XYZ file of C-alpha atoms in Angstrom:
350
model
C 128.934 91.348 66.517
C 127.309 88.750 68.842
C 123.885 89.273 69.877
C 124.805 89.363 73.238
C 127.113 92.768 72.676
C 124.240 94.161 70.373
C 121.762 93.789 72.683
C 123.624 95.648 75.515
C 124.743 98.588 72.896
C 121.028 98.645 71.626
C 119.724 99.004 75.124
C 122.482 101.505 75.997
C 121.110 103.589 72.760
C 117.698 103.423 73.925
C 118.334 104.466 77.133
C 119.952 107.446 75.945
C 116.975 108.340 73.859
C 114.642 107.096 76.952
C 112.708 104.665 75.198
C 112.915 100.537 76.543
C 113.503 98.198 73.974
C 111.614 94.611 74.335
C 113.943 91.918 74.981
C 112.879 88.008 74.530
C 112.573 85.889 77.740
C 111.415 82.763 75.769
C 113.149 79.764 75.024
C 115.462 79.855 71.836
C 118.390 80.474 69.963
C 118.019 84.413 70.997
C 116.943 83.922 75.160
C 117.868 86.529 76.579
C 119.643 85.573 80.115
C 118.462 87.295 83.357
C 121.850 87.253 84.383
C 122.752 89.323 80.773
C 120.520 91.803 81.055
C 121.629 95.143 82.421
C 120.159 95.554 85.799
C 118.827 99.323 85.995
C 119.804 101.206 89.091
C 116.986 102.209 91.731
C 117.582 106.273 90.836
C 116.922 105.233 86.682
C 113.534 104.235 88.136
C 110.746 104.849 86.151
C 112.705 103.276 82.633
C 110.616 106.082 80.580
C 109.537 109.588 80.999
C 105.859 109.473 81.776
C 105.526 105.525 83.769
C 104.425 105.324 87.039
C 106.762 105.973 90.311
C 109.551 103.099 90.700
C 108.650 101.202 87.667
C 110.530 99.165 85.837
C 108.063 98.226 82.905
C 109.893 97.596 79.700
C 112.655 95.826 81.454
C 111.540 92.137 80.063
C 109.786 93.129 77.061
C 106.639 95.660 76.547
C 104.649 92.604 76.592
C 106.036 90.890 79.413
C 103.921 88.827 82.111
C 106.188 87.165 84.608
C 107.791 90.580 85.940
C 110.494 89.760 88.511
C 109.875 85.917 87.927
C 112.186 86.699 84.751
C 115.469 85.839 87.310
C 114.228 82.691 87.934
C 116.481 81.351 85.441
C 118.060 77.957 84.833
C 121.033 78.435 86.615
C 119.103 80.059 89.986
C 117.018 77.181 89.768
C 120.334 74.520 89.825
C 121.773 76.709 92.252
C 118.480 76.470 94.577
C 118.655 72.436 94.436
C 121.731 72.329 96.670
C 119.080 73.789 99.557
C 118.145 70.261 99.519
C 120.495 68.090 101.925
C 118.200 66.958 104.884
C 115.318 65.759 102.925
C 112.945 67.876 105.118
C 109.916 69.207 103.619
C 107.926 72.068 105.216
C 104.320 73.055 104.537
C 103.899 76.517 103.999
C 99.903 77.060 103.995
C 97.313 78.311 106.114
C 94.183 75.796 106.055
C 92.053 77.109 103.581
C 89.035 78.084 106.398
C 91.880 80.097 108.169
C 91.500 83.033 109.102
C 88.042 82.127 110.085
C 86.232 84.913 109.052
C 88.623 87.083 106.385
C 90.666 90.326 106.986
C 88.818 91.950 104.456
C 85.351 91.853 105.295
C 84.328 91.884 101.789
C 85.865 88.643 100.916
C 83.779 85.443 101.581
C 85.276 82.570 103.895
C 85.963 79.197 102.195
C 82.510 77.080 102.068
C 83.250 73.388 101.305
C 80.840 71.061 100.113
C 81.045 67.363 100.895
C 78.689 65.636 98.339
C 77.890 61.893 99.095
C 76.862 60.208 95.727
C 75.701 56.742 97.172
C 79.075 55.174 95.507
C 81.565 58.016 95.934
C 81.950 61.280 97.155
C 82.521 64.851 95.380
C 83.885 67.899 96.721
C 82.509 71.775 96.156
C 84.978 74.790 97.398
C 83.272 78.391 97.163
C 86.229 81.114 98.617
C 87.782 84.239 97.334
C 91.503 83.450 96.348
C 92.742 85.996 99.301
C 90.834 84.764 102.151
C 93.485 82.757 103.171
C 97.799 82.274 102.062
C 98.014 83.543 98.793
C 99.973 85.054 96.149
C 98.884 88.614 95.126
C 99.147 88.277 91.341
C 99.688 91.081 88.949
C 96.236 91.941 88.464
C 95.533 92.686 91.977
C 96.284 96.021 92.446
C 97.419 98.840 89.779
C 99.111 102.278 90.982
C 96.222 104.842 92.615
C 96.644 107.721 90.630
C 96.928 106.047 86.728
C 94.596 102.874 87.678
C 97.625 100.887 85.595
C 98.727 97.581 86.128
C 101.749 95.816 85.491
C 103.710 96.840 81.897
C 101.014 99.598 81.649
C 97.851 97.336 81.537
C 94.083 99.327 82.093
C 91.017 97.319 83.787
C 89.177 96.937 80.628
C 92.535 94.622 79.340
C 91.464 93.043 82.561
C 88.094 92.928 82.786
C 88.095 91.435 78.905
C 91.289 88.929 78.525
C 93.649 86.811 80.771
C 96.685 89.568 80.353
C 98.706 89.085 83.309
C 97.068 86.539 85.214
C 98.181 84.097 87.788
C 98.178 81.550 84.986
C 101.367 83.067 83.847
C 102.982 81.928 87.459
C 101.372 78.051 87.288
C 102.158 77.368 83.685
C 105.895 77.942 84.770
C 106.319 76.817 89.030
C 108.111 78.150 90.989
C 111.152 77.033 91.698
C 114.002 78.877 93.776
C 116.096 79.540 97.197
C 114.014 81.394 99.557
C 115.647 83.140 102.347
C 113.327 83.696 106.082
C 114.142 86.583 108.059
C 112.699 85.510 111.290
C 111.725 89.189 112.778
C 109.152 87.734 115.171
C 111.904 85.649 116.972
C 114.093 89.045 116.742
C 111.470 90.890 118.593
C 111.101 88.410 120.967
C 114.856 88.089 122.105
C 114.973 92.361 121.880
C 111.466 92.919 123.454
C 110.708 95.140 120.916
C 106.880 95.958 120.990
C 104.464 93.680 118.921
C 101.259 95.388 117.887
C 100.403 92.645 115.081
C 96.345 93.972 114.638
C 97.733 97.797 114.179
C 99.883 98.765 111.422
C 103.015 98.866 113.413
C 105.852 98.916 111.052
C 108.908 96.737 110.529
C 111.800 99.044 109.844
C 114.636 98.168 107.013
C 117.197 98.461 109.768
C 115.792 95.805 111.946
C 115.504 93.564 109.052
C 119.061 94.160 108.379
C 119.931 93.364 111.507
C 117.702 90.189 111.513
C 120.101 89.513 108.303
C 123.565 90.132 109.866
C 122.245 87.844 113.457
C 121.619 84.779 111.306
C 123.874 85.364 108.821
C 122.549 85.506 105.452
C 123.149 87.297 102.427
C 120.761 87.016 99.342
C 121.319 86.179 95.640
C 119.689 87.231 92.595
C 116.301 85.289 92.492
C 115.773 84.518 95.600
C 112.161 84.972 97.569
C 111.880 87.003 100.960
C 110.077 85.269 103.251
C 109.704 87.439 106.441
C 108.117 86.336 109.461
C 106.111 88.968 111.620
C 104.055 86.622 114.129
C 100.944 88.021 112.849
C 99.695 84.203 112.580
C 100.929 83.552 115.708
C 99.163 85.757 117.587
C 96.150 85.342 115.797
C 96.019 81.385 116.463
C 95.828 82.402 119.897
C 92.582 84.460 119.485
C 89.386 82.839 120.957
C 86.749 82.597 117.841
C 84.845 85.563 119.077
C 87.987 87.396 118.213
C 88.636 86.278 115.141
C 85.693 86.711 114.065
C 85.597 90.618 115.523
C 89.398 91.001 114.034
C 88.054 90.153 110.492
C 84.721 92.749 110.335
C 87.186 95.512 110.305
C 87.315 97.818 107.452
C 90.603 99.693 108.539
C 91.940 96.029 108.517
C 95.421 97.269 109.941
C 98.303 94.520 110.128
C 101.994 94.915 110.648
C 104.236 94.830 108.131
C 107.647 95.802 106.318
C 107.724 99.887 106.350
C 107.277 101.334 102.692
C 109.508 104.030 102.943
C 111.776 104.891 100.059
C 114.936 103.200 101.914
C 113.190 99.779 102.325
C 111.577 99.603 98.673
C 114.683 101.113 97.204
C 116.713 97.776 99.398
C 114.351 95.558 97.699
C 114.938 96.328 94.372
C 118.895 96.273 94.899
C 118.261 92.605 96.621
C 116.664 91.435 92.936
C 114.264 89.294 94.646
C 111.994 87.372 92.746
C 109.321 87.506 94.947
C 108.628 88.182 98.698
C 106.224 86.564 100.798
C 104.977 87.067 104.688
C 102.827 85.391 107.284
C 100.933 88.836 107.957
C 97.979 90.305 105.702
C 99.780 92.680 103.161
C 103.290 92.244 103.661
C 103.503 95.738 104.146
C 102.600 97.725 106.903
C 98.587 98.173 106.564
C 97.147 100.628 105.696
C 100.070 102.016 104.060
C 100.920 105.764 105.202
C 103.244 105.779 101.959
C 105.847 107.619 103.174
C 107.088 107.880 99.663
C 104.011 108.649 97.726
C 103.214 105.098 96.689
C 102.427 102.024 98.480
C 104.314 98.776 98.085
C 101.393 96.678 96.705
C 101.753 99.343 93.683
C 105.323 99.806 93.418
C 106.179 95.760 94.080
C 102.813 94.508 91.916
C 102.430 96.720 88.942
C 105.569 98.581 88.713
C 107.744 95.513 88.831
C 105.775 92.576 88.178
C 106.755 91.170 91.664
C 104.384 88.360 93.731
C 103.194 89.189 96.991
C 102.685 86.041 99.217
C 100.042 87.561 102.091
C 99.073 84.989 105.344
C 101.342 82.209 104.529
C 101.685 79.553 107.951
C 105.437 80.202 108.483
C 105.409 78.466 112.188
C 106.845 75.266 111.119
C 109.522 77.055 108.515
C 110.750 79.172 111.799
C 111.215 76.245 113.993
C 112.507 74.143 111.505
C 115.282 76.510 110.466
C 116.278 77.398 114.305
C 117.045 73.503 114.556
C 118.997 73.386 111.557
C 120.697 76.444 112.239
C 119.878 77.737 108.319
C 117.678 80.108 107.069
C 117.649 79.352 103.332
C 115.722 76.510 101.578
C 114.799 75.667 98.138
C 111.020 77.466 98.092
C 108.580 75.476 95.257
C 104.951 77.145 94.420
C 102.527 75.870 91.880
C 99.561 78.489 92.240
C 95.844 77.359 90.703
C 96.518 77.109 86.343
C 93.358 79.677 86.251
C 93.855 82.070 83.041
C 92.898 85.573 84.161
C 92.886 85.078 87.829
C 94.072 87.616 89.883
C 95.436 85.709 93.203
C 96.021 81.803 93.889
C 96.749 79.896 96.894
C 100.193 79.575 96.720
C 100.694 75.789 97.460
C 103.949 76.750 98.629
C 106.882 73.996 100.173
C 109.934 74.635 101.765
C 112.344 71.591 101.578
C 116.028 71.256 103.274
């Protein structure tokens, strides 16, 4: 029997007994494919009796680290490079002093230390990894009720090794299509109302019908990159109210809705990642329609990278003018064992 057909009756077999097998994601004779592995339905969610609400841990292994990054494979990577016909490169990043004073008001703002030697010059950054576009990493934020992370990881794993840190995203790039849902320019054309500094909440079915107006469809790996005009709207705030905007402790933002429909439509999309230009990518603070918020369904139930406040201005008019919404997306976050977010250094390129 090839291992291919024994892995698929051996997972088959554990599923009937509910247990999840761990399956190999490195390089070697025995890889197993994303494309091979049987993709559970949204309903089979949690894998085993007992795991938190929509989880999927078990799926790449028990000891897995990469999460959804597992369908980043060769061939989505090859697949991504034909993105790349213009030779058009966006930047994707906020400054790193912007927002000027952060959402959270317990996060510090970047401090940056020019130091003149005489004969050179140093520099000194001093920031919290969130103040400013980021990915969320796995160790960000575990399911409320169990206080577990990602595969079933506890805060003292945390607090005393590098288990899922953001190392495991920079020791292996990103490197994939992304796909922008423009639902700021939607809004705009519809006059739907834009409340950007309340929790006002993108629904699945105008994203879907962002989808059908441009005319995309998505593919196994991509990353959702969904534009809300939250940075938009705040570049237009005088200092003062920036600075008032980021002392908040409800720290409301709009966002996608995280309603059962739209997290269920996520899964079935097998995106990779997802990334927004608001705070949380969700609607914030989360009402959680269904129980749980995204952040714990999307971080420690899947293993899935939230990019929070990334600059996508120049993505949205670049893709109106080329009259395409997909790109190849590259990311190499900060190589910082144990660290819990990274700027993303994200680049979109046409």
């Amino acid at each position: 029997m090839s291992f291919t057909k024994l892995l698929l009756s051996t997972r088959w077999f554990s599923k009937k007994f509910n247990q999840v097998e761990p399956l190999q994601t490195s390089a070697g004779s025995n890889t197993v494919s994303a494309s091979i592995i049987p993709r559970p339905q949204f309903d089979e969610l949690p894998l085993k009796k007992g795991h938190p609400k929509g989880s999927a841990w078990g799926l790449w292994g028990d000891h897995d680290e990469r999460g959804t990054l597992n369908l980043i494979t060769e061939d989505v990577v090859r697949a991504a490079s034909a993105e790349f016909i213009q030779g058009i490169v966006v930047n994707l990043n906020l400054p790193l002093d912007v927002p000027l004073k952060p959402m959270n008001p317990r996060r510090k703002p970047c401090a940056h230390n020019l130091i003149a030697k005489g004969h050179a010059n140093d520099d000194e950054l001093d920031f919290n990894t969130q103040s400013s576009s980021h990915w969320d990493g796995l160790r960000h934020f575990p399911y409320s009720e169990s206080k577990q992370f990602y595969n079933g990881v506890v805060q003292d794993e945390i607090s005393s090794s590098h288990k899922i840190g953001i190392q495991n995203i920079a020791e292996k790039p990103i490197v994939t299509r992304g796909v922008l849902l423009d639902w700021y320019a939607y809004a705009q054309r519809k006059g739907l109302p834009h409340r950007p500094f309340t929790n006002q909440a993108i629904t699945l079915e105008e994203l879907l019908e962002v989808a059908r107006e441009q005319r995309v469809t998505f593919r196994r790996g991509d990353i959702l990159v969904i534009r809300t005009g939250w940075t938009a709207a705040y570049s237009r705030l005088s200092d003062a109210e920036k600075k008032r905007l980021g002392g908040r402790d409800d720290r409301a933002s709009c966002g996608v809705e995280a309603t059962e429909a739209a997290i269920r439509w996520h899964w079935e999309q097998e995106f990779s990642a997802v990334a927004s230009d608001t705070v949380a990518y969700e609607a914030w603070p989360s009402p959680k329609p269904w129980g749980v918020c995204m952040h714990e369904v999307f971080l420690s139930g899947w293993g899935m990278p939230i990019g929070e406040c990334w600059d996508l201005e120049g993505l949205s008019e670049t893709c109106r003018k080329l009259g395409r919404w997909t790109f190849m997306l590259t990311s190499q976050p900060l190589n910082l064992p144990g660290g819990v977010a990274s700027p993303p250094n994200a680049t979109a390129i046409f």
